[in-house]
mmCIF file of C-alpha atoms in Angstrom:
data_model
loop_
_atom_site.group_PDB
_atom_site.id
_atom_site.type_symbol
_atom_site.label_atom_id
_atom_site.label_comp_id
_atom_site.label_asym_id
_atom_site.label_seq_id
_atom_site.Cartn_x
_atom_site.Cartn_y
_atom_site.Cartn_z
ATOM 1 C CA MET A 1 17.721 50.977 9.212
ATOM 2 C CA LEU A 2 15.158 48.200 8.742
ATOM 3 C CA TRP A 3 14.696 45.963 5.719
ATOM 4 C CA PHE A 4 11.252 44.604 4.988
ATOM 5 C CA SER A 5 10.511 41.673 2.782
ATOM 6 C CA LYS A 6 7.672 39.330 2.051
ATOM 7 C CA ASP A 7 7.732 35.744 0.971
ATOM 8 C CA ARG A 8 5.287 33.885 -1.230
ATOM 9 C CA ILE A 9 5.192 30.096 -1.239
ATOM 10 C CA LYS A 10 3.945 28.628 -4.474
ATOM 11 C CA ASP A 11 2.656 25.147 -5.275
ATOM 12 C CA LEU A 12 2.058 24.233 -1.654
ATOM 13 C CA THR A 13 2.143 20.573 -0.678
ATOM 14 C CA PRO A 14 1.465 18.830 2.657
ATOM 15 C CA SER A 15 5.231 18.783 3.271
ATOM 16 C CA ASP A 16 5.070 22.607 3.628
ATOM 17 C CA SER A 17 2.984 22.254 6.777
ATOM 18 C CA THR A 18 4.974 23.739 9.646
ATOM 19 C CA GLU A 19 5.407 26.832 11.825
ATOM 20 C CA TYR A 20 6.597 29.985 10.059
ATOM 21 C CA LYS A 21 8.240 32.932 11.856
ATOM 22 C CA PHE A 22 9.408 36.317 10.690
ATOM 23 C CA MET A 23 12.655 37.926 11.740
ATOM 24 C CA ILE A 24 13.584 41.608 11.964
ATOM 25 C CA ILE A 25 17.247 42.220 11.162
ATOM 26 C CA THR A 26 18.825 45.558 11.975
ATOM 27 C CA GLU A 27 22.291 47.013 11.667
ATOM 28 C CA GLN A 28 22.609 46.418 15.404
ATOM 29 C CA PRO A 29 22.766 42.643 16.048
ATOM 30 C CA ASP A 30 21.401 43.053 19.557
ATOM 31 C CA TRP A 31 18.251 44.582 18.099
ATOM 32 C CA ASP A 32 17.368 41.596 15.926
ATOM 33 C CA TYR A 33 13.955 40.163 16.659
ATOM 34 C CA ILE A 34 12.311 36.809 15.909
ATOM 35 C CA ASP A 35 8.550 36.550 16.224
ATOM 36 C CA SER A 36 7.475 33.717 18.533
ATOM 37 C CA PRO A 37 5.192 31.924 18.388
ATOM 38 C CA GLY A 38 4.964 32.096 14.640
ATOM 39 C CA VAL A 39 2.163 31.290 12.232
ATOM 40 C CA PHE A 40 1.210 27.668 11.753
ATOM 41 C CA LEU A 41 0.418 26.643 8.200
ATOM 42 C CA PHE A 42 -1.428 23.376 7.653
ATOM 43 C CA VAL A 43 -1.597 22.147 4.065
ATOM 44 C CA THR A 44 -3.916 19.320 3.129
ATOM 45 C CA ASP A 45 -5.205 17.874 -0.107
ATOM 46 C CA LEU A 46 -8.441 16.306 -1.199
ATOM 47 C CA GLN A 47 -8.898 12.652 -0.366
ATOM 48 C CA VAL A 48 -11.224 10.069 -1.854
ATOM 49 C CA LYS A 49 -12.606 7.912 0.935
ATOM 50 C CA VAL A 50 -14.345 4.585 0.475
ATOM 51 C CA ALA A 51 -17.689 4.380 2.261
ATOM 52 C CA ILE A 52 -19.493 1.082 2.863
ATOM 53 C CA SER A 53 -23.196 0.906 3.609
ATOM 54 C CA PRO A 54 -23.773 -0.966 6.931
ATOM 55 C CA ALA A 55 -27.066 -2.297 5.616
ATOM 56 C CA TYR A 56 -25.645 -3.323 2.227
ATOM 57 C CA PRO A 57 -21.904 -4.128 2.554
ATOM 58 C CA ALA A 58 -21.634 -4.876 -1.154
ATOM 59 C CA MET A 59 -22.664 -1.305 -2.019
ATOM 60 C CA LEU A 60 -19.771 1.153 -2.106
ATOM 61 C CA SER A 61 -19.549 4.872 -2.602
ATOM 62 C CA LEU A 62 -16.527 7.117 -2.988
ATOM 63 C CA ALA A 63 -16.644 10.413 -1.099
ATOM 64 C CA CYS A 64 -14.557 13.493 -1.875
ATOM 65 C CA HIS A 65 -13.223 14.721 1.461
ATOM 66 C CA SER A 66 -11.331 17.834 2.484
ATOM 67 C CA MET A 67 -10.201 18.991 5.917
ATOM 68 C CA CYS A 68 -10.522 22.578 4.713
ATOM 69 C CA SER A 69 -13.719 24.582 5.155
ATOM 70 C CA LEU A 70 -15.014 25.138 1.634
ATOM 71 C CA ALA A 71 -17.964 27.442 1.014
ATOM 72 C CA ASN A 72 -20.451 25.773 -1.352
ATOM 73 C CA PRO A 73 -17.853 23.748 -3.251
ATOM 74 C CA THR A 74 -18.607 22.337 -6.686
ATOM 75 C CA PHE A 75 -17.085 18.895 -7.011
ATOM 76 C CA LYS A 76 -15.832 17.250 -10.160
ATOM 77 C CA TRP A 77 -15.134 13.554 -10.615
ATOM 78 C CA PHE A 78 -12.841 11.787 -13.034
ATOM 79 C CA ARG A 79 -12.918 8.131 -14.003
ATOM 80 C CA SER A 80 -9.568 6.980 -15.404
ATOM 81 C CA GLY A 81 -8.791 10.589 -16.327
ATOM 82 C CA GLU A 82 -12.117 11.231 -18.076
ATOM 83 C CA LYS A 83 -14.895 13.426 -16.673
ATOM 84 C CA ALA A 84 -17.551 11.419 -14.872
ATOM 85 C CA GLY A 85 -20.978 13.033 -14.625
ATOM 86 C CA GLU A 86 -21.802 16.703 -14.294
ATOM 87 C CA PRO A 87 -20.106 18.851 -11.633
ATOM 88 C CA GLY A 88 -22.197 20.162 -8.780
ATOM 89 C CA PRO A 89 -22.393 20.549 -5.003
ATOM 90 C CA GLU A 90 -24.337 17.305 -4.692
ATOM 91 C CA TRP A 91 -21.550 15.400 -6.404
ATOM 92 C CA ASP A 92 -19.428 14.957 -3.290
ATOM 93 C CA SER A 93 -19.729 11.180 -3.763
ATOM 94 C CA ILE A 94 -19.853 8.710 -6.630
ATOM 95 C CA THR A 95 -20.592 4.985 -6.979
ATOM 96 C CA PRO A 96 -17.746 3.069 -8.630
ATOM 97 C CA ILE A 97 -18.421 0.576 -11.406
ATOM 98 C CA PRO A 98 -18.204 -2.916 -9.855
ATOM 99 C CA ASN A 99 -15.186 -5.071 -10.803
ATOM 100 C CA SER A 100 -13.721 -2.425 -13.079
ATOM 101 C CA GLU A 101 -10.109 -1.425 -13.635
ATOM 102 C CA ASP A 102 -10.999 2.278 -13.452
ATOM 103 C CA SER A 103 -9.333 4.784 -11.173
ATOM 104 C CA TYR A 104 -11.281 7.606 -9.544
ATOM 105 C CA ALA A 105 -10.214 11.098 -8.499
ATOM 106 C CA CYS A 106 -12.050 14.253 -7.474
ATOM 107 C CA THR A 107 -11.353 17.955 -7.529
ATOM 108 C CA VAL A 108 -13.085 21.215 -6.652
ATOM 109 C CA GLU A 109 -14.053 23.794 -9.255
ATOM 110 C CA ARG A 110 -11.463 26.575 -9.602
ATOM 111 C CA PHE A 111 -8.872 24.235 -8.053
ATOM 112 C CA GLU A 112 -8.673 21.705 -10.871
ATOM 113 C CA ARG A 113 -4.863 21.824 -10.711
ATOM 114 C CA PHE A 114 -5.012 20.075 -7.358
ATOM 115 C CA PRO A 115 -6.970 16.851 -7.770
ATOM 116 C CA SER A 116 -7.063 14.170 -5.140
ATOM 117 C CA PRO A 117 -4.842 11.099 -5.435
ATOM 118 C CA SER A 118 -6.598 8.441 -7.500
ATOM 119 C CA VAL A 119 -8.125 5.388 -5.858
ATOM 120 C CA TYR A 120 -8.246 2.079 -7.702
ATOM 121 C CA ALA A 121 -8.616 -1.650 -7.188
ATOM 122 C CA PRO A 122 -5.556 -3.836 -6.572
ATOM 123 C CA ARG A 123 -3.602 -4.745 -9.679
ATOM 124 C CA THR A 124 -2.619 -8.385 -10.229
ATOM 125 C CA PRO A 125 -0.236 -9.188 -7.360
ATOM 126 C CA ALA A 126 3.373 -10.132 -8.044
ATOM 127 C CA VAL A 127 4.625 -13.113 -6.034
ATOM 128 C CA THR A 128 8.155 -14.322 -5.334
ATOM 129 C CA VAL A 129 9.707 -17.223 -3.443
ATOM 130 C CA SER A 130 13.098 -17.183 -1.711
ATOM 131 C CA PRO A 131 15.138 -19.264 -2.106
ATOM 132 C CA SER A 132 13.913 -20.321 -5.523
ATOM 133 C CA GLY A 133 14.125 -23.817 -6.966
ATOM 134 C CA GLU A 134 13.703 -27.025 -5.028
ATOM 135 C CA ILE A 135 13.434 -26.692 -1.248
ATOM 136 C CA GLU A 136 15.117 -29.254 0.949
ATOM 137 C CA GLU A 137 13.189 -30.874 3.785
ATOM 138 C CA GLY A 138 13.800 -29.187 7.122
ATOM 139 C CA SER A 139 14.686 -25.816 5.598
ATOM 140 C CA SER A 140 12.631 -22.608 5.362
ATOM 141 C CA VAL A 141 11.181 -20.639 2.480
ATOM 142 C CA SER A 142 9.702 -17.136 2.290
ATOM 143 C CA LEU A 143 6.833 -16.152 0.014
ATOM 144 C CA SER A 144 6.273 -12.478 -0.783
ATOM 145 C CA CYS A 145 3.343 -10.678 -2.399
ATOM 146 C CA SER A 146 2.932 -7.091 -3.601
ATOM 147 C CA SER A 147 0.251 -5.208 -5.496
ATOM 148 C CA ASP A 148 -0.218 -1.634 -6.648
ATOM 149 C CA ALA A 149 -3.429 -0.359 -5.045
ATOM 150 C CA ASN A 150 -4.918 2.740 -3.476
ATOM 151 C CA PRO A 151 -6.026 2.470 -0.718
ATOM 152 C CA ALA A 152 -3.167 0.128 0.157
ATOM 153 C CA ALA A 153 -4.105 -3.514 -0.158
ATOM 154 C CA GLU A 154 -4.105 -6.138 2.547
ATOM 155 C CA TYR A 155 -2.863 -9.642 1.770
ATOM 156 C CA THR A 156 -4.000 -13.195 2.463
ATOM 157 C CA TRP A 157 -2.215 -16.411 1.456
ATOM 158 C CA PHE A 158 -3.939 -19.596 0.290
ATOM 159 C CA LYS A 159 -2.842 -23.027 -0.845
ATOM 160 C CA GLU A 160 -4.422 -24.374 -4.020
ATOM 161 C CA GLN A 161 -7.348 -26.725 -3.411
ATOM 162 C CA ASP A 162 -7.456 -25.660 0.233
ATOM 163 C CA ASP A 163 -10.098 -23.139 1.270
ATOM 164 C CA SER A 164 -8.510 -22.360 4.617
ATOM 165 C CA VAL A 165 -6.365 -19.259 5.070
ATOM 166 C CA GLU A 166 -2.675 -20.144 5.320
ATOM 167 C CA GLU A 167 -1.435 -16.726 6.461
ATOM 168 C CA SER A 168 -2.458 -13.064 6.569
ATOM 169 C CA GLY A 169 0.166 -10.514 5.597
ATOM 170 C CA GLN A 170 2.364 -9.529 2.708
ATOM 171 C CA ASN A 171 5.026 -12.128 3.583
ATOM 172 C CA TYR A 172 4.571 -15.804 4.444
ATOM 173 C CA THR A 173 7.403 -17.907 5.877
ATOM 174 C CA LEU A 174 7.272 -21.711 5.925
ATOM 175 C CA SER A 175 9.680 -23.319 8.392
ATOM 176 C CA ASP A 176 10.808 -26.939 8.952
ATOM 177 C CA MET A 177 9.568 -27.876 5.512
ATOM 178 C CA THR A 178 8.162 -31.341 4.853
ATOM 179 C CA SER A 179 6.678 -32.938 1.761
ATOM 180 C CA GLU A 180 3.242 -31.828 2.992
ATOM 181 C CA HIS A 181 4.278 -28.203 2.448
ATOM 182 C CA GLY A 182 4.791 -28.808 -1.255
ATOM 183 C CA GLY A 183 2.194 -27.509 -3.674
ATOM 184 C CA HIS A 184 0.903 -24.352 -5.277
ATOM 185 C CA TYR A 185 0.302 -21.170 -3.315
ATOM 186 C CA PHE A 186 -1.290 -17.860 -4.238
ATOM 187 C CA CYS A 187 -1.965 -14.591 -2.465
ATOM 188 C CA GLN A 188 -4.996 -12.358 -2.588
ATOM 189 C CA ALA A 189 -4.638 -8.572 -2.498
ATOM 190 C CA HIS A 190 -7.813 -6.929 -1.294
ATOM 191 C CA HIS A 191 -9.408 -3.761 0.014
ATOM 192 C CA ALA A 192 -12.949 -2.409 0.181
ATOM 193 C CA ILE A 193 -13.244 -1.822 -3.571
ATOM 194 C CA ARG A 194 -12.166 -5.236 -4.863
ATOM 195 C CA HIS A 195 -9.881 -8.238 -4.422
ATOM 196 C CA ARG A 196 -7.435 -9.714 -6.908
ATOM 197 C CA ASP A 197 -5.645 -13.102 -6.890
ATOM 198 C CA SER A 198 -2.053 -13.670 -7.932
ATOM 199 C CA THR A 199 -0.826 -16.384 -10.231
ATOM 200 C CA LEU A 200 0.112 -19.716 -8.664
ATOM 201 C CA LEU A 201 3.503 -20.052 -7.019
ATOM 202 C CA SER A 202 5.011 -23.560 -7.030
ATOM 203 C CA VAL A 203 6.863 -24.829 -3.956
ATOM 204 C CA ASN A 204 8.754 -28.102 -4.495
ATOM 205 C CA VAL A 205 10.080 -29.935 -1.436
ATOM 206 C CA THR A 206 12.791 -32.578 -1.891
ATOM 207 C CA GLY A 207 14.192 -35.104 0.573
ATOM 208 C CA ASN A 208 17.218 -34.414 2.753
ATOM 209 C CA TRP A 209 19.694 -36.417 0.679
ATOM 210 C CA SER A 210 22.632 -35.791 2.986
ATOM 211 C CA PHE A 211 20.719 -37.411 5.837
ATOM 212 C CA LYS A 212 19.642 -40.294 3.614
ATOM 213 C CA THR A 213 23.223 -40.842 2.420
ATOM 214 C CA VAL A 214 24.493 -41.035 6.013
ATOM 215 C CA PHE A 215 21.684 -43.437 6.888
ATOM 216 C CA LEU A 216 22.392 -45.587 3.830
ATOM 217 C CA ASN A 217 26.142 -45.703 4.533
ATOM 218 C CA SER A 218 25.439 -46.713 8.136
ATOM 219 C CA PHE A 219 23.069 -49.433 6.930
ATOM 220 C CA VAL A 220 25.627 -50.806 4.459
ATOM 221 C CA THR A 221 28.339 -50.795 7.144
ATOM 222 C CA ASP A 222 26.136 -52.712 9.580
ATOM 223 C CA LEU A 223 25.229 -55.191 6.831
ATOM 224 C CA LYS A 224 28.892 -55.861 6.026
ATOM 225 C CA ASN A 225 29.691 -56.385 9.694
ATOM 226 C CA ASP A 226 26.857 -58.881 10.014
ATOM 227 C CA MET A 227 28.131 -60.786 6.962
ATOM 228 C CA LEU A 228 31.623 -61.067 8.485
ATOM 229 C CA LEU A 229 30.327 -62.615 11.676
#
């Protein structure tokens, strides 16, 4: 006797992408059969891609992109959750409002339940310093920066009143600290849509008092010895 069944996968996500096989189970174990190779299912979602004009780098457009073959799709755009413009096949791209806090997402008519992830400019970065408080000369300190952004932001570190780039990357480590390292630092989170600066982070460098105490004690000892001679 054979049992037949069918399976229906609902609410597909990219994590469901894999190879699927069917198996025939009989009352005789030696007669069981597994289909190989199986059926490969590839699940993708819409993506909003940032396009930059080579001739005019300051001009951006957002394009609704799908790896699926869609026949005459009608695109819909949303700006911060609200409908933006009229849907239509020519609306596969949109120009974002410069320097705005808006987020943008797209979808395809009849598939409104599956919008693309939203893209948006970096939010104000959060900065931390470790260890906190005053930093002793000769020690190290780590600065960290993070910002919510889509696409993911890149990071650059600056020192206040210094136009040169201190470091590129989310984390910045200062080693063998001296008084010259003291000051105010900030990071900039940026991607193609916009950049955003963090608040200032204060780094205070103090002298190595243990070294100075040893030096002072040695000086006093030598002075006493000279006085006894």
